[in-house]
Amino acid sequence: MIVRLFLVFFLVRATYGKKHPLNPSSQPWQTLNGQRPAVIARGGYSGIYPESTDFANSFAMQTSLPDAIIYCSLQLSKDGSGYCLSSLKLDNTTNIADVFPNAQKSYNVNGEEMEGYFALDYTAQQLDNVSLIQNLFSRPSLFDALLLPISTVQQVIQLHPPGFWLNVQYNNFYIQHKLDPALYVQNILKTTAINYLSSPEIGFLKTMAGKVNKAKTQLIFVFKDADSVEPTTNKTYSFLLKDLSSIKLFVSGILVPKEYIWPVNAQMYLDKPTTLVADAHKAGLEVYAYSFSNDNVASYNYSYDPTAEYLQFIDNSQFSVDGFLTDFPSTASEAIACLAHNKNASRLDKGKTLVISHNGASGVYPGSTDLAYQQAVDDGADIIDCSVQMSKDGVPFCLDSADLATATTAKTTFMTRASTVPEIQTSTGIFSFDLTWTEIQTLQPVIANPFSNGAGLLRNPANKNKGKFITLVEFLEFSKQKKLPGILINIQNAAYLASNKGLSITDAVATALSNATLDKQSTQKVLIQSEDSSVLSKFSDVPTYKKVLLIEKELISDVPKATVGAIKKFADAVNLKRGSIIPSPNYFTTTPTDVVAELHKANISVYVSVFRNEYIAIAMDYFSDPIVELSTFILPPFEVDGIITDYPATATAYLKSPCSNPNANLDYTILPIQPGGLLQSVPMPPAGAPAPSLNVADVVDPPLPSVSNVSGNVSGSPAPNAATAQAAPPPGTSGQAPNVVNLGLGAMGIMLFTLIYL
């Protein structure tokens, strides 16, 4: 078993990371000593592996900065052996209940009654039979099957980490039960260096102050929640924080919850920072912050990008913390080594990989609104996109879907217009082509939430209904004013609109582009996207337009030569789902497909969608880190031509980073993962059937039907106001129109329609 684990570890270890000789950044830091902040891995890489296992510790050292510190929280067995485990209770972090059923005990721990399994009730020999498990549902549990033992302090030290941090969280508790953590630490120090020794108990730290070599071991005072009581002084930690000069008498630094520095209010937005870091530095104390994790909802200010949170603490004009205690040390490392001091940098790839918005910056504002597009521009998008919908009176405008029910407040005002259109979707909707543009303008936008409400991952609630919808004409004018590199026009439901509604969406788009003179220039890229090959063929007479085939299939595994040849006849690029390149069943990546290579051989560009920052949208192999996922698609071997994202700022930040250049001689960089790497380390059931191939029949569509003569639009073409719709404030200066309340719907209808959308 030990040999197997050793081999498996090196298989996984070889998958990630790239290290060069230590070469600290020459950029100045606002830390106490002027050096870059420290990365402290809590229990190793505990965001992936069970805490403090050899896997977790070794993986942290491989994927983090070269001087990363391994953090061990001390627990003692009945016979005085030391173990690394943060939780005093073993119930949720080990399988001890299976090994010793019905053996829970109750203890008073610093005034709180706790019931469960405790290390001090078992000998080292008994604990050898206990294995670790992952205790958070957001993290992979499949490594539990490896039966990884609880690591002793000595086992962690034998891995020779660059730095070792020992935390004694429960000194007073162990003393009460005739176990002495101070004596244990003194014995360890006789043979081993402990670089940092911390505790939330002042009595322990004062005891150790005279027994350690302070030149080799820094003492750190750990602050718990502000209202918790420190057991030695019987004072709250918030009270003790007021006298930092007294704390400096027995320690060289403090470890505090991150909210001590950047408070988060009840609405989950950042308040103003406190003066703690400046005050502590003035007193000569280093400041380390804890509770950093990629798979935990932090402030909405960070847009679910974990690197943005780290940067908030180190890359501002006011202060920098001296280090992070984190469950995901590679993310802290990339924030420090790759992204900090980089806000004004230029893109290193010079636009080789296009950053394409998905309904604008739809993770920040309601999609397809003026504010979402302005945010996408501010965030550095190369291409902004407009999915064109048609109003009843023929006005083309931007919205992700023809169904207004999910992206607007239409459910509260136009329920009587609800209908079912099987050609578009199976569920009932309120469709744009059943409302006039004037009616649509009365609606408020609603920020999208691509995840179930149970996930609890809301998007920027403060912006929930901000912005206004814009016509295609206004979108084109905006893109020209901003001098963007390009635009993407997505055309949907053309056949249905022509045959059933008497609306030619292709003519409406062509007219708008021509009126904007975009068919007579080559400075600004114009991408025409559709899942319908006949729609793309309609635009073949303008050679400067780049035609993009949207592959609506959720997953494909192959593109045969015949299909590639068929695509080449009418398209210059394809837009694929991420899983068609790197399949990720059950949140783990598997063997990648050759789809990108097959298309690139035919000189067909590949765009990939949709990238999102939320950790539940990212496979475990990427460490719940959107930048690691981006790097995997952007760098070799895939080198996709564009990424389509709800969060352009994250993609731009990566592409500005020196770490986006895999050939740069850096002491830390971000490399693509090896798909399937994590799954290779555990026994898995046989893989399911591969996704289907993309066949010619999947990509070649019949010609578009003629535009029918439908009452209300006799000409069968866009209404006269399609290109001259009522002007609106330009993007970035949104105005809000009042809702129009429809009083004609009975209570039963309201209840029924509401239930449909729950």
PDB file of N, CA and C in Angstrom, residues 379-424:
ATOM      1  N   ASP A 379     -13.228  45.962 -18.526  1.00  0.00           N
ATOM      2  CA  ASP A 379     -12.496  44.778 -18.077  1.00  0.00           C
ATOM      3  C   ASP A 379     -11.565  44.213 -19.139  1.00  0.00           C
ATOM      4  N   GLY A 380     -11.486  44.877 -20.283  1.00  0.00           N
ATOM      5  CA  GLY A 380     -10.498  44.496 -21.281  1.00  0.00           C
ATOM      6  C   GLY A 380     -10.941  43.496 -22.316  1.00  0.00           C
ATOM      7  N   ALA A 381     -12.237  43.283 -22.500  1.00  0.00           N
ATOM      8  CA  ALA A 381     -12.691  42.344 -23.522  1.00  0.00           C
ATOM      9  C   ALA A 381     -12.251  42.807 -24.902  1.00  0.00           C
ATOM     10  N   ASP A 382     -11.812  41.856 -25.728  1.00  0.00           N
ATOM     11  CA  ASP A 382     -11.481  42.169 -27.122  1.00  0.00           C
ATOM     12  C   ASP A 382     -12.746  42.262 -27.964  1.00  0.00           C
ATOM     13  N   ILE A 383     -13.671  41.376 -27.673  1.00  0.00           N
ATOM     14  CA  ILE A 383     -14.904  41.260 -28.455  1.00  0.00           C
ATOM     15  C   ILE A 383     -16.079  41.333 -27.491  1.00  0.00           C
ATOM     16  N   ILE A 384     -17.046  42.191 -27.782  1.00  0.00           N
ATOM     17  CA  ILE A 384     -18.299  42.152 -27.033  1.00  0.00           C
ATOM     18  C   ILE A 384     -19.370  41.562 -27.940  1.00  0.00           C
ATOM     19  N   ASP A 385     -20.349  40.906 -27.331  1.00  0.00           N
ATOM     20  CA  ASP A 385     -21.296  40.100 -28.091  1.00  0.00           C
ATOM     21  C   ASP A 385     -22.724  40.598 -27.941  1.00  0.00           C
ATOM     22  N   CYS A 386     -23.502  40.414 -28.973  1.00  0.00           N
ATOM     23  CA  CYS A 386     -24.933  40.711 -28.929  1.00  0.00           C
ATOM     24  C   CYS A 386     -25.678  39.524 -29.521  1.00  0.00           C
ATOM     25  N   SER A 387     -26.429  38.814 -28.686  1.00  0.00           N
ATOM     26  CA  SER A 387     -27.346  37.793 -29.195  1.00  0.00           C
ATOM     27  C   SER A 387     -28.620  38.515 -29.607  1.00  0.00           C
ATOM     28  N   VAL A 388     -28.909  38.519 -30.896  1.00  0.00           N
ATOM     29  CA  VAL A 388     -29.982  39.354 -31.420  1.00  0.00           C
ATOM     30  C   VAL A 388     -31.333  38.659 -31.243  1.00  0.00           C
ATOM     31  N   GLN A 389     -32.273  39.389 -30.665  1.00  0.00           N
ATOM     32  CA  GLN A 389     -33.671  38.973 -30.595  1.00  0.00           C
ATOM     33  C   GLN A 389     -34.506  40.004 -31.354  1.00  0.00           C
ATOM     34  N   MET A 390     -35.707  39.605 -31.707  1.00  0.00           N
ATOM     35  CA  MET A 390     -36.602  40.487 -32.462  1.00  0.00           C
ATOM     36  C   MET A 390     -37.856  40.771 -31.648  1.00  0.00           C
ATOM     37  N   SER A 391     -38.253  42.030 -31.660  1.00  0.00           N
ATOM     38  CA  SER A 391     -39.533  42.390 -31.047  1.00  0.00           C
ATOM     39  C   SER A 391     -40.655  42.138 -32.056  1.00  0.00           C
ATOM     40  N   LYS A 392     -41.860  42.219 -31.582  1.00  0.00           N
ATOM     41  CA  LYS A 392     -43.023  41.973 -32.441  1.00  0.00           C
ATOM     42  C   LYS A 392     -43.061  42.935 -33.618  1.00  0.00           C
ATOM     43  N   ASP A 393     -42.622  44.165 -33.383  1.00  0.00           N
ATOM     44  CA  ASP A 393     -42.642  45.158 -34.449  1.00  0.00           C
ATOM     45  C   ASP A 393     -41.303  45.275 -35.172  1.00  0.00           C
ATOM     46  N   GLY A 394     -40.478  44.231 -35.059  1.00  0.00           N
ATOM     47  CA  GLY A 394     -39.298  44.122 -35.905  1.00  0.00           C
ATOM     48  C   GLY A 394     -38.068  44.863 -35.463  1.00  0.00           C
ATOM     49  N   VAL A 395     -37.960  45.210 -34.199  1.00  0.00           N
ATOM     50  CA  VAL A 395     -36.761  45.890 -33.705  1.00  0.00           C
ATOM     51  C   VAL A 395     -35.759  44.845 -33.214  1.00  0.00           C
ATOM     52  N   PRO A 396     -34.564  44.763 -33.803  1.00  0.00           N
ATOM     53  CA  PRO A 396     -33.544  43.844 -33.291  1.00  0.00           C
ATOM     54  C   PRO A 396     -32.857  44.454 -32.061  1.00  0.00           C
ATOM     55  N   PHE A 397     -32.715  43.652 -31.020  1.00  0.00           N
ATOM     56  CA  PHE A 397     -32.066  44.127 -29.802  1.00  0.00           C
ATOM     57  C   PHE A 397     -31.263  42.987 -29.196  1.00  0.00           C
ATOM     58  N   CYS A 398     -30.487  43.296 -28.188  1.00  0.00           N
ATOM     59  CA  CYS A 398     -29.559  42.326 -27.599  1.00  0.00           C
ATOM     60  C   CYS A 398     -30.165  41.668 -26.359  1.00  0.00           C
ATOM     61  N   LEU A 399     -30.192  40.350 -26.347  1.00  0.00           N
ATOM     62  CA  LEU A 399     -30.605  39.577 -25.176  1.00  0.00           C
ATOM     63  C   LEU A 399     -30.205  38.132 -25.421  1.00  0.00           C
ATOM     64  N   ASP A 400     -29.830  37.434 -24.382  1.00  0.00           N
ATOM     65  CA  ASP A 400     -29.310  36.079 -24.521  1.00  0.00           C
ATOM     66  C   ASP A 400     -30.335  35.123 -25.112  1.00  0.00           C
ATOM     67  N   SER A 401     -31.586  35.302 -24.763  1.00  0.00           N
ATOM     68  CA  SER A 401     -32.624  34.368 -25.185  1.00  0.00           C
ATOM     69  C   SER A 401     -33.864  35.123 -25.637  1.00  0.00           C
ATOM     70  N   ALA A 402     -34.630  34.511 -26.545  1.00  0.00           N
ATOM     71  CA  ALA A 402     -35.905  35.094 -26.958  1.00  0.00           C
ATOM     72  C   ALA A 402     -36.924  35.062 -25.838  1.00  0.00           C
ATOM     73  N   ASP A 403     -36.703  34.189 -24.854  1.00  0.00           N
ATOM     74  CA  ASP A 403     -37.614  34.095 -23.711  1.00  0.00           C
ATOM     75  C   ASP A 403     -37.265  35.186 -22.701  1.00  0.00           C
ATOM     76  N   LEU A 404     -38.149  36.123 -22.530  1.00  0.00           N
ATOM     77  CA  LEU A 404     -37.922  37.251 -21.623  1.00  0.00           C
ATOM     78  C   LEU A 404     -38.124  36.884 -20.162  1.00  0.00           C
ATOM     79  N   ALA A 405     -38.682  35.707 -19.905  1.00  0.00           N
ATOM     80  CA  ALA A 405     -39.091  35.378 -18.536  1.00  0.00           C
ATOM     81  C   ALA A 405     -37.921  35.227 -17.576  1.00  0.00           C
ATOM     82  N   THR A 406     -36.757  34.783 -18.075  1.00  0.00           N
ATOM     83  CA  THR A 406     -35.641  34.512 -17.173  1.00  0.00           C
ATOM     84  C   THR A 406     -34.689  35.691 -16.998  1.00  0.00           C
ATOM     85  N   ALA A 407     -34.631  36.579 -17.984  1.00  0.00           N
ATOM     86  CA  ALA A 407     -33.643  37.659 -17.942  1.00  0.00           C
ATOM     87  C   ALA A 407     -34.257  39.031 -17.713  1.00  0.00           C
ATOM     88  N   THR A 408     -35.599  39.069 -17.538  1.00  0.00           N
ATOM     89  CA  THR A 408     -36.272  40.346 -17.318  1.00  0.00           C
ATOM     90  C   THR A 408     -37.373  40.161 -16.282  1.00  0.00           C
ATOM     91  N   THR A 409     -38.064  41.246 -15.993  1.00  0.00           N
ATOM     92  CA  THR A 409     -39.194  41.202 -15.062  1.00  0.00           C
ATOM     93  C   THR A 409     -40.514  40.945 -15.784  1.00  0.00           C
ATOM     94  N   ALA A 410     -40.448  40.312 -16.959  1.00  0.00           N
ATOM     95  CA  ALA A 410     -41.657  40.099 -17.762  1.00  0.00           C
ATOM     96  C   ALA A 410     -42.708  39.278 -17.030  1.00  0.00           C
ATOM     97  N   LYS A 411     -42.303  38.398 -16.146  1.00  0.00           N
ATOM     98  CA  LYS A 411     -43.274  37.553 -15.442  1.00  0.00           C
ATOM     99  C   LYS A 411     -44.240  38.368 -14.598  1.00  0.00           C
ATOM    100  N   THR A 412     -43.809  39.521 -14.164  1.00  0.00           N
ATOM    101  CA  THR A 412     -44.685  40.328 -13.309  1.00  0.00           C
ATOM    102  C   THR A 412     -45.582  41.253 -14.107  1.00  0.00           C
ATOM    103  N   THR A 413     -45.349  41.401 -15.405  1.00  0.00           N
ATOM    104  CA  THR A 413     -46.113  42.388 -16.175  1.00  0.00           C
ATOM    105  C   THR A 413     -46.786  41.838 -17.424  1.00  0.00           C
ATOM    106  N   PHE A 414     -46.247  40.762 -17.991  1.00  0.00           N
ATOM    107  CA  PHE A 414     -46.798  40.268 -19.254  1.00  0.00           C
ATOM    108  C   PHE A 414     -47.085  38.767 -19.203  1.00  0.00           C
ATOM    109  N   MET A 415     -47.638  38.302 -18.114  1.00  0.00           N
ATOM    110  CA  MET A 415     -47.910  36.870 -18.007  1.00  0.00           C
ATOM    111  C   MET A 415     -48.965  36.401 -19.006  1.00  0.00           C
ATOM    112  N   THR A 416     -49.859  37.274 -19.392  1.00  0.00           N
ATOM    113  CA  THR A 416     -50.893  36.883 -20.344  1.00  0.00           C
ATOM    114  C   THR A 416     -50.321  36.592 -21.721  1.00  0.00           C
ATOM    115  N   ARG A 417     -49.090  36.995 -21.965  1.00  0.00           N
ATOM    116  CA  ARG A 417     -48.468  36.729 -23.268  1.00  0.00           C
ATOM    117  C   ARG A 417     -47.695  35.404 -23.271  1.00  0.00           C
ATOM    118  N   ALA A 418     -47.720  34.690 -22.167  1.00  0.00           N
ATOM    119  CA  ALA A 418     -46.966  33.439 -22.087  1.00  0.00           C
ATOM    120  C   ALA A 418     -47.476  32.439 -23.113  1.00  0.00           C
ATOM    121  N   SER A 419     -46.537  31.695 -23.693  1.00  0.00           N
ATOM    122  CA  SER A 419     -46.903  30.680 -24.679  1.00  0.00           C
ATOM    123  C   SER A 419     -45.830  29.603 -24.717  1.00  0.00           C
ATOM    124  N   THR A 420     -46.120  28.545 -25.427  1.00  0.00           N
ATOM    125  CA  THR A 420     -45.150  27.472 -25.617  1.00  0.00           C
ATOM    126  C   THR A 420     -44.773  27.414 -27.088  1.00  0.00           C
ATOM    127  N   VAL A 421     -43.488  27.457 -27.338  1.00  0.00           N
ATOM    128  CA  VAL A 421     -42.978  27.411 -28.712  1.00  0.00           C
ATOM    129  C   VAL A 421     -41.992  26.252 -28.797  1.00  0.00           C
ATOM    130  N   PRO A 422     -42.480  25.062 -29.174  1.00  0.00           N
ATOM    131  CA  PRO A 422     -41.605  23.875 -29.175  1.00  0.00           C
ATOM    132  C   PRO A 422     -40.371  24.034 -30.053  1.00  0.00           C
ATOM    133  N   GLU A 423     -40.464  24.846 -31.116  1.00  0.00           N
ATOM    134  CA  GLU A 423     -39.304  25.032 -31.994  1.00  0.00           C
ATOM    135  C   GLU A 423     -38.156  25.743 -31.285  1.00  0.00           C
ATOM    136  N   ILE A 424     -38.463  26.410 -30.175  1.00  0.00           N
ATOM    137  CA  ILE A 424     -37.440  27.164 -29.452  1.00  0.00           C
ATOM    138  C   ILE A 424     -37.078  26.508 -28.128  1.00  0.00           C
TER     139      ILE A 424
END
